[in-house]
Amino acid sequence: MSDPRPSTLRTDTMPAWTQHRYGEADAIARETVDVPAPGRGEALLKLRATGLNNGDIRVMRGEPLLVRLAFGLRRPRQPVRGMDAAATVVAIGDGVTQVAVGDEVVGELPGGGGLARYALSPAARLVPRPPALDAVVAAALPIAGGTAWQALERGGAASGHRVLVIGASGGVGTFTVQLAVLRGAEVWALCGEQNRDLVEGLGATRTLDYRRVQPGSPELEDGSFDVVVDIAGTAPLRVLQRLVRDGGRVVLVSGEGGRLLGPMGRILGASLRSIGSRRPLRPLAATAKPDVLAELIALAAAGSLRPVIERTFPFDAAPAALAHVAAGHTVGKVVVTAA
């Protein structure tokens, strides 16, 4: 591996917020751990900011239990939460050509690692961060922005379409509204009453209070939409399917379910209901796509895309940041700044 610059990396240990059991934010503790060494194809990053997502909470809790097959049966295999990162490259492993020491980058860390001073990332996942884009803003982009982009792609949202976003004020929702507007769509949005002005400011043509109006209510007529992006994950599938015109699509970004399998029952039901249907239900399993992230970064740097950041927390308050996201009422994004 290439030697890190002495002025950048002066110690073999670092502070990190770790967990050695599944649970709530009180399972997170600050420890001093070894700085990892990059292997082949990897870069060692010095974190500047880390965005938190619902996925971090699912891994922290180990729920639904199905996620433990991927992240560790008894405890998280990666003990440090935080998958969205804006950082500086301080060392690279063999075979890395995509980035160099000193580069400012943005990326999605596999499984986590962002709530520490340093983290490893596959170099192929990293995208340059332009100087005009603040690190905190950049750290809000990867997972939520990427999920929103992929949801609209899966739904086939295009200019002139009417798009309904259910759960429009969260991290994915605020990006989905903006990106749909940028595609030329007319956006309707379900969100909390207190967030309607915010969502309208992001470009939604019409906002509705989800406590008063639900899919199936008179305000949302059957066949009114070309695309429905369901982020809340609670409306009955049959009701969502009726909302779209023939040839339209419902994209399921999230879903509720039991403690064991989570949304798998909903996903199976969506697949069965879509057989032979002209209004298919399309579950989304978003993945890290550096090309999409590069597009998001360019839009944010140009001012065309504005991540909504509800709060930033200092590194020392990382457990409080996780608890805030776990409470389930975050508007936009929460970002933890570097140690």
Tab-separated table of C-alpha atoms in Angstrom:
chain	number	residue	atom	x	y	z
A	1	MET	CA	0.000	0.000	0.000
A	2	SER	CA	1.043	3.581	-0.431
A	3	ASP	CA	2.353	5.294	2.700
A	4	PRO	CA	-0.058	7.897	4.108
A	5	ARG	CA	1.352	11.361	4.439
A	6	PRO	CA	2.750	11.854	7.951
A	7	SER	CA	1.024	15.224	8.276
A	8	THR	CA	-2.355	13.580	7.658
A	9	LEU	CA	-2.136	10.332	9.618
A	10	ARG	CA	-0.042	10.593	12.796
A	11	THR	CA	-1.272	7.677	14.875
A	12	ASP	CA	-2.099	3.985	14.624
A	13	THR	CA	-5.248	4.370	16.714
A	14	MET	CA	-8.391	6.451	16.435
A	15	PRO	CA	-11.658	7.223	18.221
A	16	ALA	CA	-14.712	5.354	16.934
A	17	TRP	CA	-18.299	4.884	18.054
A	18	THR	CA	-18.749	1.114	18.135
A	19	GLN	CA	-21.413	-1.431	19.059
A	20	HIS	CA	-20.847	-5.033	20.073
A	21	ARG	CA	-24.503	-5.997	20.458
A	22	TYR	CA	-27.658	-5.167	18.566
A	23	GLY	CA	-29.902	-2.601	20.220
A	24	GLU	CA	-30.754	1.068	20.458
A	25	ALA	CA	-28.352	4.021	20.531
A	26	ASP	CA	-27.348	3.147	24.097
A	27	ALA	CA	-25.547	0.138	22.619
A	28	ILE	CA	-23.070	2.575	21.016
A	29	ALA	CA	-19.893	3.401	22.965
A	30	ARG	CA	-16.793	5.425	22.184
A	31	GLU	CA	-13.644	3.323	21.926
A	32	THR	CA	-10.068	3.692	20.796
A	33	VAL	CA	-9.447	1.243	17.974
A	34	ASP	CA	-6.742	0.563	15.413
A	35	VAL	CA	-6.695	2.571	12.233
A	36	PRO	CA	-7.451	0.074	9.425
A	37	ALA	CA	-4.997	-0.466	6.575
A	38	PRO	CA	-6.337	-0.349	3.014
A	39	GLY	CA	-6.215	-3.606	1.103
A	40	ARG	CA	-6.152	-4.087	-2.628
A	41	GLY	CA	-8.683	-1.803	-4.315
A	42	GLU	CA	-9.376	0.146	-1.124
A	43	ALA	CA	-8.775	3.693	0.071
A	44	LEU	CA	-8.311	4.873	3.626
A	45	LEU	CA	-10.418	7.941	4.296
A	46	LYS	CA	-10.222	10.644	6.927
A	47	LEU	CA	-13.858	11.491	7.604
A	48	ARG	CA	-15.089	15.063	7.309
A	49	ALA	CA	-18.817	14.364	7.686
A	50	THR	CA	-21.088	11.320	7.900
A	51	GLY	CA	-24.748	11.227	6.904
A	52	LEU	CA	-27.104	8.915	8.795
A	53	ASN	CA	-29.957	6.925	7.277
A	54	ASN	CA	-32.733	4.574	8.308
A	55	GLY	CA	-30.505	1.766	7.095
A	56	ASP	CA	-28.043	2.595	9.865
A	57	ILE	CA	-30.858	2.186	12.389
A	58	ARG	CA	-31.909	-1.168	10.957
A	59	VAL	CA	-28.352	-2.452	11.258
A	60	MET	CA	-27.939	-0.952	14.749
A	61	ARG	CA	-31.071	-2.783	15.919
A	62	GLY	CA	-30.529	-5.871	13.814
A	63	GLU	CA	-34.150	-5.685	12.730
A	64	PRO	CA	-35.806	-7.175	10.905
A	65	LEU	CA	-33.855	-10.251	11.929
A	66	LEU	CA	-33.344	-11.035	8.254
A	67	VAL	CA	-30.737	-8.244	8.041
A	68	ARG	CA	-28.475	-10.212	10.378
A	69	LEU	CA	-27.790	-12.702	7.606
A	70	ALA	CA	-25.964	-9.922	5.781
A	71	PHE	CA	-24.554	-7.880	8.676
A	72	GLY	CA	-23.767	-10.442	11.387
A	73	LEU	CA	-25.842	-13.037	13.215
A	74	ARG	CA	-25.061	-12.130	16.843
A	75	ARG	CA	-23.570	-8.653	16.516
A	76	PRO	CA	-22.801	-6.269	13.656
A	77	ARG	CA	-19.842	-7.527	11.669
A	78	GLN	CA	-18.911	-3.893	11.067
A	79	PRO	CA	-19.219	-2.356	14.568
A	80	VAL	CA	-19.233	1.295	13.414
A	81	ARG	CA	-22.410	2.823	11.999
A	82	GLY	CA	-22.565	5.495	9.285
A	83	MET	CA	-22.555	4.640	5.582
A	84	ASP	CA	-22.631	8.075	3.884
A	85	ALA	CA	-19.256	9.801	3.920
A	86	ALA	CA	-17.487	12.934	2.770
A	87	ALA	CA	-13.775	12.496	3.377
A	88	THR	CA	-10.159	12.991	2.367
A	89	VAL	CA	-8.137	10.125	0.914
A	90	VAL	CA	-5.089	9.570	3.150
A	91	ALA	CA	-3.815	6.206	1.863
A	92	ILE	CA	-4.544	3.780	-0.956
A	93	GLY	CA	-4.107	0.053	-1.428
A	94	ASP	CA	-2.601	-1.841	-4.324
A	95	GLY	CA	-4.297	-1.467	-7.675
A	96	VAL	CA	-6.093	1.786	-6.864
A	97	THR	CA	-6.139	4.212	-9.766
A	98	GLN	CA	-9.502	5.941	-9.253
A	99	VAL	CA	-8.308	8.221	-6.428
A	100	ALA	CA	-5.060	9.581	-5.019
A	101	VAL	CA	-3.880	10.672	-1.586
A	102	GLY	CA	-5.230	14.143	-0.846
A	103	ASP	CA	-8.385	13.817	-2.956
A	104	GLU	CA	-11.652	15.086	-1.458
A	105	VAL	CA	-14.294	12.424	-2.092
A	106	VAL	CA	-17.850	11.323	-1.357
A	107	GLY	CA	-19.052	7.748	-1.140
A	108	GLU	CA	-21.150	5.037	0.440
A	109	LEU	CA	-19.258	2.840	2.907
A	110	PRO	CA	-20.266	-0.844	2.724
A	111	GLY	CA	-21.985	-1.720	5.982
A	112	GLY	CA	-20.802	1.395	7.809
A	113	GLY	CA	-17.654	2.800	9.352
A	114	GLY	CA	-18.395	6.528	9.149
A	115	LEU	CA	-18.682	7.309	12.871
A	116	ALA	CA	-14.928	7.115	13.332
A	117	ARG	CA	-11.960	9.278	12.447
A	118	TYR	CA	-10.902	6.991	9.590
A	119	ALA	CA	-12.719	4.437	7.442
A	120	LEU	CA	-12.057	2.115	4.528
A	121	SER	CA	-13.936	2.225	1.246
A	122	PRO	CA	-13.660	0.428	-2.075
A	123	ALA	CA	-11.993	3.041	-4.251
A	124	ALA	CA	-14.424	2.303	-7.075
A	125	ARG	CA	-17.294	3.667	-4.960
A	126	LEU	CA	-15.720	7.078	-4.417
A	127	VAL	CA	-16.632	10.208	-6.360
A	128	PRO	CA	-14.692	13.512	-6.322
A	129	ARG	CA	-16.145	16.328	-4.236
A	130	PRO	CA	-15.783	19.711	-5.952
A	131	PRO	CA	-14.481	22.570	-3.786
A	132	ALA	CA	-17.767	24.441	-4.183
A	133	LEU	CA	-19.696	21.674	-2.392
A	134	ASP	CA	-19.528	21.707	1.408
A	135	ALA	CA	-18.607	18.382	3.033
A	136	VAL	CA	-21.707	18.359	5.253
A	137	VAL	CA	-23.974	18.862	2.253
A	138	ALA	CA	-22.103	16.206	0.274
A	139	ALA	CA	-22.437	13.667	3.100
A	140	ALA	CA	-26.228	13.925	2.857
A	141	LEU	CA	-26.309	12.753	-0.760
A	142	PRO	CA	-25.240	9.122	-1.314
A	143	ILE	CA	-27.917	6.776	0.052
A	144	ALA	CA	-31.000	8.997	0.262
A	145	GLY	CA	-30.260	10.826	-2.978
A	146	GLY	CA	-29.296	7.630	-4.759
A	147	THR	CA	-32.447	5.875	-3.575
A	148	ALA	CA	-34.626	8.731	-4.795
A	149	TRP	CA	-32.894	8.743	-8.185
A	150	GLN	CA	-33.303	4.972	-8.587
A	151	ALA	CA	-36.938	5.102	-7.473
A	152	LEU	CA	-37.792	7.608	-10.192
A	153	GLU	CA	-35.852	5.570	-12.751
A	154	ARG	CA	-37.728	2.410	-11.739
A	155	GLY	CA	-40.996	4.261	-11.993
A	156	GLY	CA	-40.143	5.705	-15.388
A	157	ALA	CA	-40.906	9.252	-14.222
A	158	ALA	CA	-40.646	11.730	-17.091
A	159	SER	CA	-41.572	15.236	-18.142
A	160	GLY	CA	-45.327	15.795	-18.059
A	161	HIS	CA	-45.989	12.943	-15.641
A	162	ARG	CA	-47.879	13.412	-12.400
A	163	VAL	CA	-45.909	11.829	-9.557
A	164	LEU	CA	-47.191	11.173	-6.033
A	165	VAL	CA	-44.554	10.965	-3.281
A	166	ILE	CA	-45.800	9.327	-0.072
A	167	GLY	CA	-43.510	10.239	2.818
A	168	ALA	CA	-42.145	13.371	1.175
A	169	SER	CA	-40.454	15.105	4.107
A	170	GLY	CA	-37.833	12.530	5.057
A	171	GLY	CA	-34.378	12.089	3.577
A	172	VAL	CA	-35.430	10.061	0.526
A	173	GLY	CA	-38.666	11.996	0.142
A	174	THR	CA	-37.110	15.463	-0.026
A	175	PHE	CA	-34.734	14.256	-2.733
A	176	THR	CA	-37.518	12.469	-4.630
A	177	VAL	CA	-39.624	15.626	-4.802
A	178	GLN	CA	-36.736	17.715	-6.115
A	179	LEU	CA	-35.486	15.161	-8.627
A	180	ALA	CA	-38.989	14.546	-9.998
A	181	VAL	CA	-39.425	18.298	-10.488
A	182	LEU	CA	-36.068	18.442	-12.265
A	183	ARG	CA	-37.379	15.744	-14.615
A	184	GLY	CA	-40.314	17.992	-15.500
A	185	ALA	CA	-42.940	16.099	-13.508
A	186	GLU	CA	-45.893	17.569	-11.612
A	187	VAL	CA	-45.342	16.444	-8.030
A	188	TRP	CA	-47.983	15.793	-5.397
A	189	ALA	CA	-46.744	14.982	-1.918
A	190	LEU	CA	-48.023	13.443	1.310
A	191	CYS	CA	-46.243	14.765	4.404
A	192	GLY	CA	-46.937	16.147	7.867
A	193	GLU	CA	-48.889	19.387	8.099
A	194	GLN	CA	-45.892	21.140	9.688
A	195	ASN	CA	-43.703	20.246	6.683
A	196	ARG	CA	-46.012	21.306	3.868
A	197	ASP	CA	-44.342	24.692	3.329
A	198	LEU	CA	-40.936	22.998	3.169
A	199	VAL	CA	-42.063	20.422	0.607
A	200	GLU	CA	-43.820	23.053	-1.497
A	201	GLY	CA	-40.572	25.033	-1.417
A	202	LEU	CA	-38.837	22.012	-2.934
A	203	GLY	CA	-41.179	22.220	-5.911
A	204	ALA	CA	-44.248	20.138	-5.075
A	205	THR	CA	-47.359	21.415	-6.861
A	206	ARG	CA	-49.688	20.149	-4.156
A	207	THR	CA	-49.038	18.895	-0.625
A	208	LEU	CA	-51.463	16.956	1.565
A	209	ASP	CA	-51.374	16.214	5.285
A	210	TYR	CA	-50.886	12.473	5.650
A	211	ARG	CA	-52.875	12.476	8.916
A	212	ARG	CA	-55.946	13.736	7.092
A	213	VAL	CA	-55.445	12.370	3.598
A	214	GLN	CA	-54.402	8.803	2.892
A	215	PRO	CA	-54.169	6.821	-0.340
A	216	GLY	CA	-57.788	6.005	-1.094
A	217	SER	CA	-59.108	9.358	0.194
A	218	PRO	CA	-61.307	11.429	-2.143
A	219	GLU	CA	-58.473	13.958	-2.653
A	220	LEU	CA	-56.438	11.184	-4.296
A	221	GLU	CA	-58.618	9.848	-7.066
A	222	ASP	CA	-58.004	6.444	-8.606
A	223	GLY	CA	-56.005	6.593	-11.824
A	224	SER	CA	-54.695	10.096	-11.134
A	225	PHE	CA	-50.957	9.411	-11.278
A	226	ASP	CA	-48.357	8.116	-13.681
A	227	VAL	CA	-45.962	7.186	-10.888
A	228	VAL	CA	-46.418	6.649	-7.150
A	229	VAL	CA	-43.285	6.496	-4.985
A	230	ASP	CA	-44.219	4.971	-1.641
A	231	ILE	CA	-41.595	5.737	0.996
A	232	ALA	CA	-43.862	5.471	4.048
A	233	GLY	CA	-44.600	1.820	3.363
A	234	THR	CA	-47.924	1.511	5.193
A	235	ALA	CA	-50.677	1.923	2.582
A	236	PRO	CA	-52.417	-1.246	1.323
A	237	LEU	CA	-50.982	-2.462	-1.961
A	238	ARG	CA	-54.384	-2.655	-3.642
A	239	VAL	CA	-55.007	1.011	-2.819
A	240	LEU	CA	-51.627	2.106	-4.169
A	241	GLN	CA	-52.203	0.148	-7.355
A	242	ARG	CA	-55.524	1.899	-7.977
A	243	LEU	CA	-53.867	5.323	-7.774
A	244	VAL	CA	-51.933	4.918	-11.042
A	245	ARG	CA	-53.216	5.011	-14.586
A	246	ASP	CA	-52.915	1.992	-16.854
A	247	GLY	CA	-49.263	1.836	-17.818
A	248	GLY	CA	-48.224	3.627	-14.621
A	249	ARG	CA	-46.076	2.182	-11.854
A	250	VAL	CA	-45.924	2.104	-8.088
A	251	VAL	CA	-42.408	2.004	-6.645
A	252	LEU	CA	-42.081	0.604	-3.121
A	253	VAL	CA	-39.065	2.163	-1.428
A	254	SER	CA	-39.857	0.940	2.068
A	255	GLY	CA	-42.331	-1.243	3.883
A	256	GLU	CA	-43.472	-2.349	7.278
A	257	GLY	CA	-43.598	-5.935	8.390
A	258	GLY	CA	-42.867	-8.392	11.144
A	259	ARG	CA	-39.738	-8.546	13.281
A	260	LEU	CA	-38.438	-11.612	11.469
A	261	LEU	CA	-38.815	-10.895	7.754
A	262	GLY	CA	-39.683	-7.187	7.734
A	263	PRO	CA	-41.087	-6.059	4.379
A	264	MET	CA	-40.551	-9.398	2.607
A	265	GLY	CA	-44.255	-10.245	2.831
A	266	ARG	CA	-45.130	-6.897	1.274
A	267	ILE	CA	-42.572	-7.418	-1.476
A	268	LEU	CA	-43.953	-10.886	-2.243
A	269	GLY	CA	-47.488	-9.512	-2.285
A	270	ALA	CA	-46.421	-6.762	-4.686
A	271	SER	CA	-44.875	-9.306	-7.029
A	272	LEU	CA	-48.016	-11.436	-7.050
A	273	ARG	CA	-50.326	-8.467	-7.621
A	274	SER	CA	-48.160	-7.307	-10.529
A	275	ILE	CA	-48.447	-10.505	-12.565
A	276	GLY	CA	-50.197	-9.515	-15.793
A	277	SER	CA	-51.082	-6.074	-14.436
A	278	ARG	CA	-50.886	-2.846	-16.412
A	279	ARG	CA	-50.219	-1.055	-13.116
A	280	PRO	CA	-47.286	-2.974	-11.643
A	281	LEU	CA	-45.909	-2.596	-8.129
A	282	ARG	CA	-42.105	-2.418	-8.264
A	283	PRO	CA	-40.123	-2.968	-5.037
A	284	LEU	CA	-36.828	-1.101	-5.028
A	285	ALA	CA	-33.583	-2.473	-3.656
A	286	ALA	CA	-31.334	0.554	-4.112
A	287	THR	CA	-27.608	-0.082	-4.552
A	288	ALA	CA	-24.485	2.073	-4.508
A	289	LYS	CA	-24.051	3.597	-7.979
A	290	PRO	CA	-21.093	5.988	-8.281
A	291	ASP	CA	-22.328	7.293	-11.624
A	292	VAL	CA	-25.614	8.347	-10.018
A	293	LEU	CA	-23.772	9.881	-7.076
A	294	ALA	CA	-21.634	11.891	-9.509
A	295	GLU	CA	-24.832	13.286	-11.072
A	296	LEU	CA	-26.212	14.183	-7.646
A	297	ILE	CA	-22.977	15.923	-6.675
A	298	ALA	CA	-22.995	17.937	-9.898
A	299	LEU	CA	-26.602	19.022	-9.310
A	300	ALA	CA	-25.885	19.982	-5.694
A	301	ALA	CA	-22.726	21.878	-6.613
A	302	ALA	CA	-24.690	23.823	-9.242
A	303	GLY	CA	-27.426	24.655	-6.729
A	304	SER	CA	-30.091	22.697	-8.628
A	305	LEU	CA	-30.472	20.117	-5.841
A	306	ARG	CA	-30.679	21.204	-2.215
A	307	PRO	CA	-30.260	18.543	0.459
A	308	VAL	CA	-32.516	19.317	3.407
A	309	ILE	CA	-30.381	18.948	6.540
A	310	GLU	CA	-32.474	19.101	9.686
A	311	ARG	CA	-29.585	18.923	12.153
A	312	THR	CA	-25.862	18.434	12.365
A	313	PHE	CA	-24.314	16.787	15.406
A	314	PRO	CA	-20.682	16.929	16.512
A	315	PHE	CA	-18.727	13.675	16.560
A	316	ASP	CA	-18.935	13.512	20.368
A	317	ALA	CA	-22.754	13.440	20.129
A	318	ALA	CA	-22.967	10.589	17.586
A	319	PRO	CA	-25.203	8.404	19.835
A	320	ALA	CA	-27.654	11.312	20.157
A	321	ALA	CA	-27.686	11.652	16.371
A	322	LEU	CA	-28.511	7.949	15.990
A	323	ALA	CA	-31.231	8.217	18.634
A	324	HIS	CA	-32.716	11.206	16.797
A	325	VAL	CA	-32.915	9.274	13.526
A	326	ALA	CA	-34.217	6.181	15.328
A	327	ALA	CA	-37.135	8.220	16.695
A	328	GLY	CA	-38.483	8.252	13.143
A	329	HIS	CA	-39.492	11.872	12.650
A	330	THR	CA	-36.452	13.352	10.946
A	331	VAL	CA	-37.146	16.009	8.347
A	332	GLY	CA	-34.600	15.592	5.579
A	333	LYS	CA	-31.183	14.444	6.771
A	334	VAL	CA	-29.041	14.254	9.903
A	335	VAL	CA	-25.259	14.641	9.509
A	336	VAL	CA	-22.460	14.048	12.027
A	337	THR	CA	-19.379	16.216	11.602
A	338	ALA	CA	-15.858	14.797	11.876
A	339	ALA	CA	-13.881	14.088	15.026
